[in-house]
Coordinates of C-alpha atoms in Angstrom, one line a residue:
X1 CA -34.0 -193.2 46.8
X2 CA -33.8 -189.7 45.4
X3 CA -36.1 -187.0 46.8
X4 CA -38.8 -186.0 44.4
X5 CA -38.8 -182.6 42.9
X6 CA -42.0 -180.7 43.6
X7 CA -43.7 -179.4 40.5
X8 CA -46.6 -176.9 40.8
X9 CA -49.6 -178.2 38.9
X10 CA -50.0 -176.9 35.3
X11 CA -51.8 -173.6 35.1
X12 CA -55.4 -173.8 33.9
X13 CA -57.8 -171.0 32.7
X14 CA -59.2 -169.3 35.7
X15 CA -56.0 -169.6 37.7
X16 CA -54.5 -166.5 39.4
X17 CA -51.1 -165.1 38.5
X18 CA -49.4 -162.8 41.0
X19 CA -47.2 -159.9 39.9
X20 CA -44.7 -158.4 42.4
X21 CA -41.3 -156.9 42.2
X22 CA -38.9 -158.6 44.6
X23 CA -36.1 -156.4 43.1
X24 CA -36.8 -153.5 40.7
X25 CA -40.2 -152.0 40.1
X26 CA -41.6 -150.4 37.0
X27 CA -41.2 -146.6 36.3
X28 CA -44.3 -144.7 35.3
X29 CA -43.0 -144.2 31.8
X30 CA -43.1 -148.0 31.3
X31 CA -46.5 -148.7 32.8
X32 CA -48.1 -149.0 29.4
X33 CA -45.8 -151.9 28.6
X34 CA -46.7 -153.5 31.9
X35 CA -50.4 -153.1 31.0
X36 CA -49.8 -154.8 27.7
X37 CA -48.0 -157.7 29.4
X38 CA -50.8 -158.1 32.0
X39 CA -53.4 -158.2 29.2
X40 CA -51.5 -160.9 27.4
X41 CA -51.5 -163.1 30.5
X42 CA -55.2 -162.4 30.9
X43 CA -55.8 -163.4 27.3
X44 CA -54.6 -166.9 28.2
X45 CA -57.6 -167.1 30.6
X46 CA -55.7 -166.2 33.8
X47 CA -56.6 -163.6 36.4
X48 CA -53.7 -161.3 37.2
X49 CA -53.2 -159.9 40.7
X50 CA -50.7 -157.0 40.8
X51 CA -49.1 -156.4 44.2
X52 CA -48.2 -153.2 46.0
X53 CA -44.4 -153.6 45.6
X54 CA -44.2 -152.2 42.1
X55 CA -42.7 -148.7 42.5
X56 CA -40.0 -147.9 39.9
X57 CA -38.6 -144.6 41.2
X58 CA -35.6 -146.3 42.8
X59 CA -33.5 -149.4 42.3
X60 CA -35.9 -151.4 44.5
X61 CA -39.7 -151.4 44.5
X62 CA -40.1 -151.2 48.3
X63 CA -38.1 -151.8 51.5
X64 CA -36.8 -155.3 51.8
X65 CA -39.3 -156.3 54.5
X66 CA -42.2 -155.3 52.4
X67 CA -40.9 -157.0 49.3
X68 CA -40.3 -160.2 51.3
X69 CA -43.7 -160.1 52.9
X70 CA -45.5 -159.7 49.6
X71 CA -43.5 -162.5 48.0
X72 CA -44.2 -164.8 50.9
X73 CA -47.9 -164.0 50.8
X74 CA -48.1 -164.9 47.1
X75 CA -46.0 -168.0 47.5
X76 CA -48.2 -169.3 50.3
X77 CA -51.6 -168.3 49.0
X78 CA -53.2 -171.4 47.5
X79 CA -55.2 -169.3 45.2
X80 CA -52.1 -167.9 43.4
X81 CA -50.7 -170.5 41.0
X82 CA -47.7 -168.5 39.6
X83 CA -45.6 -165.5 40.6
X84 CA -44.0 -163.5 37.8
X85 CA -42.0 -160.3 38.5
X86 CA -41.9 -157.7 35.8
X87 CA -38.1 -158.2 35.4
X88 CA -34.9 -158.4 37.4
X89 CA -33.0 -155.6 39.1
X90 CA -29.9 -155.4 41.4
X91 CA -30.3 -156.4 45.0
X92 CA -32.8 -159.2 45.5
X93 CA -30.1 -160.8 47.6
X94 CA -31.4 -158.7 50.5
X95 CA -34.5 -160.9 50.7
X96 CA -32.6 -164.1 51.5
X97 CA -32.7 -163.9 55.4
X98 CA -36.3 -162.6 55.3
X99 CA -37.9 -165.5 53.4
X100 CA -39.2 -168.5 55.3
X101 CA -38.1 -171.3 53.0
X102 CA -39.5 -174.0 55.4
X103 CA -42.9 -172.4 55.2
X104 CA -42.7 -172.1 51.4
X105 CA -41.7 -175.8 51.3
X106 CA -44.8 -176.8 53.3
X107 CA -47.1 -174.7 51.1
X108 CA -48.7 -176.0 47.9
X109 CA -46.0 -175.3 45.2
X110 CA -46.3 -172.2 43.1
X111 CA -44.5 -171.5 39.9
X112 CA -42.0 -168.6 40.1
X113 CA -40.7 -167.2 36.8
X114 CA -37.9 -164.8 35.8
X115 CA -34.2 -164.4 35.2
X116 CA -31.4 -161.9 35.8
X117 CA -31.6 -160.8 39.5
X118 CA -34.6 -163.1 39.9
X119 CA -32.0 -165.9 39.7
X120 CA -31.1 -164.9 43.2
X121 CA -34.5 -166.2 44.3
X122 CA -35.2 -169.0 41.8
X123 CA -32.1 -171.2 42.5
X124 CA -32.5 -171.1 46.3
X125 CA -36.2 -171.8 46.1
X126 CA -35.5 -175.0 44.1
X127 CA -32.5 -176.0 46.2
X128 CA -34.1 -175.3 49.6
X129 CA -37.7 -176.3 49.0
X130 CA -37.3 -178.8 46.2
X131 CA -39.8 -176.8 44.1
X132 CA -39.2 -176.4 40.4
X133 CA -38.9 -172.8 39.2
X134 CA -38.7 -171.3 35.7
X135 CA -35.7 -169.4 34.4
X136 CA -37.4 -167.7 31.5
X137 CA -38.5 -164.5 29.9
X138 CA -39.9 -162.0 32.4
X139 CA -43.4 -160.4 32.4
X140 CA -42.3 -157.3 30.5
X141 CA -41.0 -159.6 27.7
X142 CA -44.1 -161.8 27.7
X143 CA -45.7 -160.0 24.7
X144 CA -42.9 -161.0 22.4
X145 CA -43.8 -163.9 20.1
X146 CA -41.5 -166.8 20.7
X147 CA -39.6 -167.8 17.5
X148 CA -40.1 -171.3 16.0
X149 CA -38.5 -173.9 18.2
X150 CA -38.7 -172.0 21.5
X151 CA -41.5 -171.6 24.1
X152 CA -42.7 -168.8 26.3
X153 CA -42.9 -169.2 30.0
X154 CA -46.7 -169.4 29.7
X155 CA -46.3 -172.6 27.7
X156 CA -43.9 -174.1 30.2
X157 CA -46.1 -173.5 33.3
X158 CA -49.1 -175.1 31.5
X159 CA -47.1 -178.2 30.4
X160 CA -48.3 -181.5 31.6
X161 CA -46.1 -183.2 34.2
X162 CA -44.3 -186.2 32.8
X163 CA -44.6 -185.1 29.2
X164 CA -41.3 -184.0 27.6
X165 CA -41.0 -180.8 25.7
X166 CA -38.3 -180.0 23.3
X167 CA -36.7 -176.6 22.4
X168 CA -34.4 -175.9 19.5
X169 CA -32.3 -172.8 18.8
X170 CA -33.7 -170.6 15.9
X171 CA -30.2 -169.9 14.6
X172 CA -30.5 -166.1 15.1
X173 CA -30.4 -163.7 18.0
X174 CA -30.5 -160.0 18.7
X175 CA -27.5 -157.7 18.2
X176 CA -26.8 -155.3 21.1
X177 CA -29.7 -152.9 21.8
X178 CA -33.3 -153.1 23.0
X179 CA -36.7 -152.1 22.0
X180 CA -38.3 -148.8 23.1
X181 CA -41.0 -149.8 25.5
X182 CA -41.9 -146.1 26.1
X183 CA -42.5 -145.2 22.5
X184 CA -43.8 -148.7 21.4
X185 CA -45.3 -150.4 24.4
X186 CA -47.1 -153.0 22.3
X187 CA -44.0 -154.3 20.4
X188 CA -44.4 -158.0 19.9
X189 CA -41.8 -158.9 17.2
X190 CA -38.3 -159.8 18.4
X191 CA -35.5 -158.2 16.4
X192 CA -33.4 -161.3 15.7
X193 CA -30.9 -159.8 13.2
X194 CA -27.7 -161.8 13.9
X195 CA -27.0 -165.5 12.9
X196 CA -25.5 -167.7 15.6
X197 CA -25.6 -171.3 16.9
X198 CA -24.5 -173.1 20.0
X199 CA -20.7 -173.5 20.4
X200 CA -18.9 -176.3 22.2
X201 CA -16.0 -174.8 24.1
X202 CA -14.2 -177.7 25.5
X203 CA -13.4 -179.6 22.3
X204 CA -15.0 -181.3 19.4
X205 CA -17.5 -184.2 19.1
X206 CA -21.1 -184.7 19.8
X207 CA -22.8 -184.0 23.1
X208 CA -25.7 -186.1 24.4
X209 CA -26.0 -185.8 28.1
X210 CA -28.8 -185.9 30.7
X211 CA -29.1 -184.4 34.2
X212 CA -31.4 -182.2 36.4
X213 CA -31.2 -178.5 35.5
X214 CA -30.1 -175.8 37.9
X215 CA -28.4 -172.5 37.3
X216 CA -28.9 -168.8 36.7
X217 CA -27.1 -165.5 36.3
X218 CA -23.4 -165.5 37.2
X219 CA -23.3 -161.9 38.6
X220 CA -26.1 -162.6 41.1
X221 CA -25.5 -166.3 42.0
X222 CA -21.8 -165.7 42.6
X223 CA -22.7 -163.7 45.7
X224 CA -24.6 -166.7 47.2
X225 CA -21.8 -169.3 46.5
X226 CA -20.7 -170.9 49.7
X227 CA -23.8 -169.9 51.6
X228 CA -26.7 -172.2 52.7
X229 CA -28.8 -170.6 50.0
X230 CA -26.8 -172.1 47.1
X231 CA -25.9 -175.6 48.3
X232 CA -26.1 -177.3 44.9
X233 CA -24.1 -180.3 46.2
X234 CA -26.7 -181.2 48.8
X235 CA -29.5 -180.9 46.2
X236 CA -27.6 -183.2 43.8
X237 CA -27.2 -185.8 46.6
X238 CA -30.9 -185.7 47.5
X239 CA -32.7 -185.1 44.3
X240 CA -30.3 -185.7 41.4
X241 CA -27.9 -188.7 42.0
X242 CA -27.8 -189.0 38.2
X243 CA -26.0 -185.6 38.1
X244 CA -26.9 -182.1 36.9
X245 CA -27.0 -180.0 33.8
X246 CA -25.7 -176.7 35.2
X247 CA -26.4 -173.5 33.2
X248 CA -24.9 -170.0 33.8
X249 CA -25.1 -166.7 31.9
X250 CA -23.5 -163.3 32.1
X251 CA -25.4 -160.1 32.0
X252 CA -22.9 -157.3 31.7
X253 CA -19.7 -157.9 33.6
X254 CA -16.4 -158.0 31.7
X255 CA -14.6 -161.3 31.1
X256 CA -12.1 -160.8 34.0
X257 CA -15.0 -160.4 36.5
X258 CA -16.9 -163.4 35.0
X259 CA -13.8 -165.5 35.2
X260 CA -13.2 -164.7 38.8
X261 CA -16.9 -165.3 39.7
X262 CA -17.0 -168.7 37.9
X263 CA -13.8 -169.7 39.7
X264 CA -15.3 -168.8 43.0
X265 CA -18.5 -170.7 42.2
X266 CA -16.5 -173.8 41.2
X267 CA -14.4 -173.6 44.4
X268 CA -17.6 -173.4 46.4
X269 CA -18.9 -176.6 44.8
X270 CA -21.5 -175.2 42.5
X271 CA -20.4 -177.4 39.6
X272 CA -19.3 -180.5 41.5
X273 CA -22.2 -182.7 40.2
X274 CA -22.3 -181.2 36.7
X275 CA -22.5 -183.7 33.8
X276 CA -22.3 -180.7 31.5
X277 CA -22.4 -176.9 31.6
X278 CA -24.6 -174.7 29.4
X279 CA -23.5 -171.1 29.0
X280 CA -25.9 -168.4 27.8
X281 CA -25.1 -166.1 24.9
X282 CA -23.9 -162.7 26.1
X283 CA -23.2 -159.2 24.9
X284 CA -21.0 -158.7 28.1
X285 CA -17.6 -157.2 27.1
X286 CA -14.5 -159.2 26.5
X287 CA -11.4 -158.0 28.4
X288 CA -8.1 -157.0 26.6
X289 CA -6.5 -160.4 26.9
X290 CA -9.5 -162.6 27.7
X291 CA -12.8 -163.2 25.9
X292 CA -16.0 -164.3 27.6
X293 CA -15.6 -167.8 26.1
X294 CA -12.0 -168.0 27.4
X295 CA -13.1 -166.8 30.8
X296 CA -15.6 -169.7 31.0
X297 CA -13.0 -172.3 30.0
X298 CA -10.3 -170.8 32.3
X299 CA -12.7 -171.3 35.3
X300 CA -14.6 -174.4 34.2
X301 CA -12.1 -176.3 32.0
X302 CA -10.8 -178.3 35.1
X303 CA -14.3 -179.9 35.4
X304 CA -13.6 -182.1 32.4
X305 CA -17.2 -182.0 31.3
X306 CA -18.8 -180.7 28.0
X307 CA -19.3 -177.0 28.0
X308 CA -21.8 -175.7 25.4
X309 CA -22.0 -171.9 25.0
X310 CA -24.2 -169.4 23.2
X311 CA -27.4 -171.1 24.5
X312 CA -30.5 -168.9 24.5
X313 CA -30.8 -168.8 28.3
X314 CA -29.6 -165.3 29.2
X315 CA -29.9 -161.6 28.5
X316 CA -29.7 -161.8 24.7
X317 CA -33.1 -162.5 23.0
X318 CA -34.6 -164.9 22.2
X319 CA -35.4 -166.8 25.3
X320 CA -35.2 -170.5 26.0
X321 CA -37.0 -171.1 29.3
X322 CA -35.3 -173.7 31.6
X323 CA -37.0 -175.4 34.6
X324 CA -34.8 -175.6 37.7
X325 CA -35.2 -179.2 38.9
X326 CA -36.5 -180.6 35.7
X327 CA -34.9 -183.6 34.0
X328 CA -33.0 -182.4 31.0
X329 CA -31.3 -183.8 28.0
X330 CA -28.9 -181.7 25.9
X331 CA -28.0 -182.8 22.4
X332 CA -25.5 -180.8 20.3
X333 CA -24.1 -182.2 17.1
X334 CA -23.1 -180.9 13.7
X335 CA -26.7 -181.6 12.5
X336 CA -28.8 -180.5 15.4
X337 CA -29.0 -178.8 18.8
X338 CA -31.9 -179.3 21.2
X339 CA -32.8 -179.3 24.9
X340 CA -35.5 -181.7 26.1
X341 CA -37.1 -181.1 29.5
X342 CA -39.3 -183.4 31.4
X343 CA -41.2 -182.4 34.6
X344 CA -40.7 -185.7 36.5

């Protein structure tokens, strides 16, 4: 019998949400945007607790020991129901040996939300403790209104367990660039100025496949491949004998680097139980003789499973939150594309 995934209970008005920066903090010039985001979470009826590890003057918010301790405190405090970093960063990997995953696994489960460098934490938390985590828009992006068909992380963490929810791509995304949070801290409308749909890379035909979701950012997870923190095969055996829907996305590395990283992850067993692979849309550069799509197929083509790219699960807005550990069903045909997730 498969081990059950642990789902934190749905958030309710009055619950507390912890904000800490396990990787990069928030510079003073962007504090107004942070304040806007905090107020938006409070507007949902939640109490927001901002931690001490928030300094944005360097590439990390505090020494590793302090960041790990604050994250541990929030994850094991039964009064905090979700932990949401302001965004990602660069070196959250330095927390791995400092986190007590056994203690986290014994505590009442808490939602953890984020993407980019926060993938370094999300995937191990699910794989090692069996607790579902949310790969979705970060706190600083929370004020953006989700386009029709997509959800915000706030909707996901309040979803009823056992009730499926469906997300569909809006057919448009942002061209390269980002909003000015310094000059316009209250911006709420996403600039979605470029048409685009999901793309099947491995061939033609319809896709309709199920599996448990797991994945994250290539540039950060590749560094954990082959370590005890990213043992996807063990998770699949214990919690997902039906197989996995594995998702990956590239932030900024060129196609050669992404190709090498994906090869390494495949050799380390990251994709062994994949029924299909979802690949996030990216603005990361192509290389002179290799595109980002070609890099994916060079590394993952030998899997012989459907590979669907340009999914809204990466660094290119808008954002399609994915729940690590949730049961997922991906459908991609000429007529429709959708991802259904069920917290069971």
